[in-house]
Amino acid sequence: MGDLELDRSRPIWKQISEDLARRIDAGEWAGERLPGLVELSSRYGVAVSTIQKAITHLKTTGHVRVELGLGTWPVPPAERQQG
């Protein structure tokens, strides 16, 4: 994950959200939960609040589902298309 070059002229949370969406669509974390906010924050080198905003965006686009106390889980593309 540390290979993402962040473009400071665009919102960082949006770039991270796009990167995570690409990874989810490629099947990364299939059947597994995503790393936690602190771990993602460390991997991307950004604040936890930035990761939280990216995850919130992914939730609104249907890429992830958040289960309180259990973590954030990827939603496969086929399931998103079904609604």
mmCIF file with all atom_site columns, C-alpha atoms in Angstrom:
data_model
loop_
_atom_site.group_PDB
_atom_site.id
_atom_site.type_symbol
_atom_site.label_atom_id
_atom_site.label_alt_id
_atom_site.label_comp_id
_atom_site.label_asym_id
_atom_site.label_entity_id
_atom_site.label_seq_id
_atom_site.pdbx_PDB_ins_code
_atom_site.Cartn_x
_atom_site.Cartn_y
_atom_site.Cartn_z
_atom_site.occupancy
_atom_site.B_iso_or_equiv
_atom_site.pdbx_formal_charge
_atom_site.auth_seq_id
_atom_site.auth_comp_id
_atom_site.auth_asym_id
_atom_site.auth_atom_id
_atom_site.pdbx_PDB_model_num
ATOM 1  C CA . MET A 1 1  ? 0.000   0.000   0.000  1.00 0.00 ? 1  MET A CA 1
ATOM 2  C CA . GLY A 1 2  ? 2.870   2.313   0.532  1.00 0.00 ? 2  GLY A CA 1
ATOM 3  C CA . ASP A 1 3  ? 3.359   2.460   -3.251 1.00 0.00 ? 3  ASP A CA 1
ATOM 4  C CA . LEU A 1 4  ? 0.584   5.014   -3.769 1.00 0.00 ? 4  LEU A CA 1
ATOM 5  C CA . GLU A 1 5  ? 2.016   8.395   -4.734 1.00 0.00 ? 5  GLU A CA 1
ATOM 6  C CA . LEU A 1 6  ? -0.302  10.998  -3.302 1.00 0.00 ? 6  LEU A CA 1
ATOM 7  C CA . ASP A 1 7  ? -1.054  14.036  -5.415 1.00 0.00 ? 7  ASP A CA 1
ATOM 8  C CA . ARG A 1 8  ? -1.247  16.993  -3.033 1.00 0.00 ? 8  ARG A CA 1
ATOM 9  C CA . SER A 1 9  ? -3.456  18.920  -5.503 1.00 0.00 ? 9  SER A CA 1
ATOM 10 C CA . ARG A 1 10 ? -6.332  16.425  -4.949 1.00 0.00 ? 10 ARG A CA 1
ATOM 11 C CA . PRO A 1 11 ? -8.024  15.427  -1.684 1.00 0.00 ? 11 PRO A CA 1
ATOM 12 C CA . ILE A 1 12 ? -5.879  12.739  -0.060 1.00 0.00 ? 12 ILE A CA 1
ATOM 13 C CA . TRP A 1 13 ? -8.874  10.867  1.346  1.00 0.00 ? 13 TRP A CA 1
ATOM 14 C CA . LYS A 1 14 ? -10.319 10.613  -2.188 1.00 0.00 ? 14 LYS A CA 1
ATOM 15 C CA . GLN A 1 15 ? -7.086  9.163   -3.587 1.00 0.00 ? 15 GLN A CA 1
ATOM 16 C CA . ILE A 1 16 ? -6.915  6.615   -0.781 1.00 0.00 ? 16 ILE A CA 1
ATOM 17 C CA . SER A 1 17 ? -10.571 5.739   -1.295 1.00 0.00 ? 17 SER A CA 1
ATOM 18 C CA . GLU A 1 18 ? -9.919  5.182   -5.008 1.00 0.00 ? 18 GLU A CA 1
ATOM 19 C CA . ASP A 1 19 ? -6.881  3.025   -4.243 1.00 0.00 ? 19 ASP A CA 1
ATOM 20 C CA . LEU A 1 20 ? -8.798  0.909   -1.733 1.00 0.00 ? 20 LEU A CA 1
ATOM 21 C CA . ALA A 1 21 ? -11.715 0.561   -4.187 1.00 0.00 ? 21 ALA A CA 1
ATOM 22 C CA . ARG A 1 22 ? -9.337  -0.686  -6.901 1.00 0.00 ? 22 ARG A CA 1
ATOM 23 C CA . ARG A 1 23 ? -7.860  -3.207  -4.494 1.00 0.00 ? 23 ARG A CA 1
ATOM 24 C CA . ILE A 1 24 ? -11.289 -4.407  -3.388 1.00 0.00 ? 24 ILE A CA 1
ATOM 25 C CA . ASP A 1 25 ? -12.415 -4.755  -7.019 1.00 0.00 ? 25 ASP A CA 1
ATOM 26 C CA . ALA A 1 26 ? -9.251  -6.783  -7.728 1.00 0.00 ? 26 ALA A CA 1
ATOM 27 C CA . GLY A 1 27 ? -10.218 -9.232  -4.983 1.00 0.00 ? 27 GLY A CA 1
ATOM 28 C CA . GLU A 1 28 ? -7.798  -8.141  -2.298 1.00 0.00 ? 28 GLU A CA 1
ATOM 29 C CA . TRP A 1 29 ? -9.214  -8.986  1.127  1.00 0.00 ? 29 TRP A CA 1
ATOM 30 C CA . ALA A 1 30 ? -11.828 -11.305 -0.431 1.00 0.00 ? 30 ALA A CA 1
ATOM 31 C CA . GLY A 1 31 ? -13.536 -12.975 2.497  1.00 0.00 ? 31 GLY A CA 1
ATOM 32 C CA . GLU A 1 32 ? -11.354 -11.044 4.944  1.00 0.00 ? 32 GLU A CA 1
ATOM 33 C CA . ARG A 1 33 ? -11.821 -7.772  6.706  1.00 0.00 ? 33 ARG A CA 1
ATOM 34 C CA . LEU A 1 34 ? -9.779  -4.753  5.731  1.00 0.00 ? 34 LEU A CA 1
ATOM 35 C CA . PRO A 1 35 ? -6.899  -3.703  7.949  1.00 0.00 ? 35 PRO A CA 1
ATOM 36 C CA . GLY A 1 36 ? -7.925  -1.393  10.787 1.00 0.00 ? 36 GLY A CA 1
ATOM 37 C CA . LEU A 1 37 ? -7.847  2.384   10.654 1.00 0.00 ? 37 LEU A CA 1
ATOM 38 C CA . VAL A 1 38 ? -4.553  2.674   12.540 1.00 0.00 ? 38 VAL A CA 1
ATOM 39 C CA . GLU A 1 39 ? -2.843  0.120   10.306 1.00 0.00 ? 39 GLU A CA 1
ATOM 40 C CA . LEU A 1 40 ? -4.131  1.783   7.118  1.00 0.00 ? 40 LEU A CA 1
ATOM 41 C CA . SER A 1 41 ? -3.098  5.164   8.512  1.00 0.00 ? 41 SER A CA 1
ATOM 42 C CA . SER A 1 42 ? 0.411   3.858   9.028  1.00 0.00 ? 42 SER A CA 1
ATOM 43 C CA . ARG A 1 43 ? 0.587   2.210   5.600  1.00 0.00 ? 43 ARG A CA 1
ATOM 44 C CA . TYR A 1 44 ? -0.537  5.338   3.759  1.00 0.00 ? 44 TYR A CA 1
ATOM 45 C CA . GLY A 1 45 ? 1.311   7.745   6.038  1.00 0.00 ? 45 GLY A CA 1
ATOM 46 C CA . VAL A 1 46 ? -1.750  9.844   6.812  1.00 0.00 ? 46 VAL A CA 1
ATOM 47 C CA . ALA A 1 47 ? -3.920  10.667  9.817  1.00 0.00 ? 47 ALA A CA 1
ATOM 48 C CA . VAL A 1 48 ? -6.526  8.192   11.041 1.00 0.00 ? 48 VAL A CA 1
ATOM 49 C CA . SER A 1 49 ? -9.211  10.803  10.304 1.00 0.00 ? 49 SER A CA 1
ATOM 50 C CA . THR A 1 50 ? -8.155  10.782  6.634  1.00 0.00 ? 50 THR A CA 1
ATOM 51 C CA . ILE A 1 51 ? -8.580  6.995   6.500  1.00 0.00 ? 51 ILE A CA 1
ATOM 52 C CA . GLN A 1 52 ? -11.936 7.288   8.261  1.00 0.00 ? 52 GLN A CA 1
ATOM 53 C CA . LYS A 1 53 ? -13.153 9.728   5.600  1.00 0.00 ? 53 LYS A CA 1
ATOM 54 C CA . ALA A 1 54 ? -11.973 7.370   2.830  1.00 0.00 ? 54 ALA A CA 1
ATOM 55 C CA . ILE A 1 55 ? -13.764 4.418   4.466  1.00 0.00 ? 55 ILE A CA 1
ATOM 56 C CA . THR A 1 56 ? -16.932 6.470   4.923  1.00 0.00 ? 56 THR A CA 1
ATOM 57 C CA . HIS A 1 57 ? -16.857 7.271   1.214  1.00 0.00 ? 57 HIS A CA 1
ATOM 58 C CA . LEU A 1 58 ? -16.350 3.589   0.349  1.00 0.00 ? 58 LEU A CA 1
ATOM 59 C CA . LYS A 1 59 ? -19.344 2.743   2.510  1.00 0.00 ? 59 LYS A CA 1
ATOM 60 C CA . THR A 1 60 ? -21.537 5.220   0.610  1.00 0.00 ? 60 THR A CA 1
ATOM 61 C CA . THR A 1 61 ? -20.391 3.794   -2.736 1.00 0.00 ? 61 THR A CA 1
ATOM 62 C CA . GLY A 1 62 ? -21.111 0.239   -1.569 1.00 0.00 ? 62 GLY A CA 1
ATOM 63 C CA . HIS A 1 63 ? -17.499 -0.962  -1.690 1.00 0.00 ? 63 HIS A CA 1
ATOM 64 C CA . VAL A 1 64 ? -17.446 -1.874  2.008  1.00 0.00 ? 64 VAL A CA 1
ATOM 65 C CA . ARG A 1 65 ? -19.773 -2.661  4.855  1.00 0.00 ? 65 ARG A CA 1
ATOM 66 C CA . VAL A 1 66 ? -18.859 -1.671  8.371  1.00 0.00 ? 66 VAL A CA 1
ATOM 67 C CA . GLU A 1 67 ? -19.859 -3.968  11.211 1.00 0.00 ? 67 GLU A CA 1
ATOM 68 C CA . LEU A 1 68 ? -19.573 -2.202  14.531 1.00 0.00 ? 68 LEU A CA 1
ATOM 69 C CA . GLY A 1 69 ? -16.998 -3.970  16.668 1.00 0.00 ? 69 GLY A CA 1
ATOM 70 C CA . LEU A 1 70 ? -16.169 -6.480  13.919 1.00 0.00 ? 70 LEU A CA 1
ATOM 71 C CA . GLY A 1 71 ? -14.433 -4.379  11.295 1.00 0.00 ? 71 GLY A CA 1
ATOM 72 C CA . THR A 1 72 ? -14.783 -3.223  7.729  1.00 0.00 ? 72 THR A CA 1
ATOM 73 C CA . TRP A 1 73 ? -15.481 -5.838  5.080  1.00 0.00 ? 73 TRP A CA 1
ATOM 74 C CA . PRO A 1 74 ? -15.144 -5.587  1.289  1.00 0.00 ? 74 PRO A CA 1
ATOM 75 C CA . VAL A 1 75 ? -18.260 -5.981  -0.828 1.00 0.00 ? 75 VAL A CA 1
ATOM 76 C CA . PRO A 1 76 ? -17.484 -7.824  -4.071 1.00 0.00 ? 76 PRO A CA 1
ATOM 77 C CA . PRO A 1 77 ? -18.447 -6.040  -7.297 1.00 0.00 ? 77 PRO A CA 1
ATOM 78 C CA . ALA A 1 78 ? -21.128 -8.615  -8.131 1.00 0.00 ? 78 ALA A CA 1
ATOM 79 C CA . GLU A 1 79 ? -22.898 -7.990  -4.844 1.00 0.00 ? 79 GLU A CA 1
ATOM 80 C CA . ARG A 1 80 ? -22.761 -4.208  -5.319 1.00 0.00 ? 80 ARG A CA 1
ATOM 81 C CA . GLN A 1 81 ? -24.400 -4.463  -8.733 1.00 0.00 ? 81 GLN A CA 1
ATOM 82 C CA . GLN A 1 82 ? -27.294 -6.472  -7.304 1.00 0.00 ? 82 GLN A CA 1
ATOM 83 C CA . GLY A 1 83 ? -28.102 -3.631  -4.965 1.00 0.00 ? 83 GLY A CA 1
#
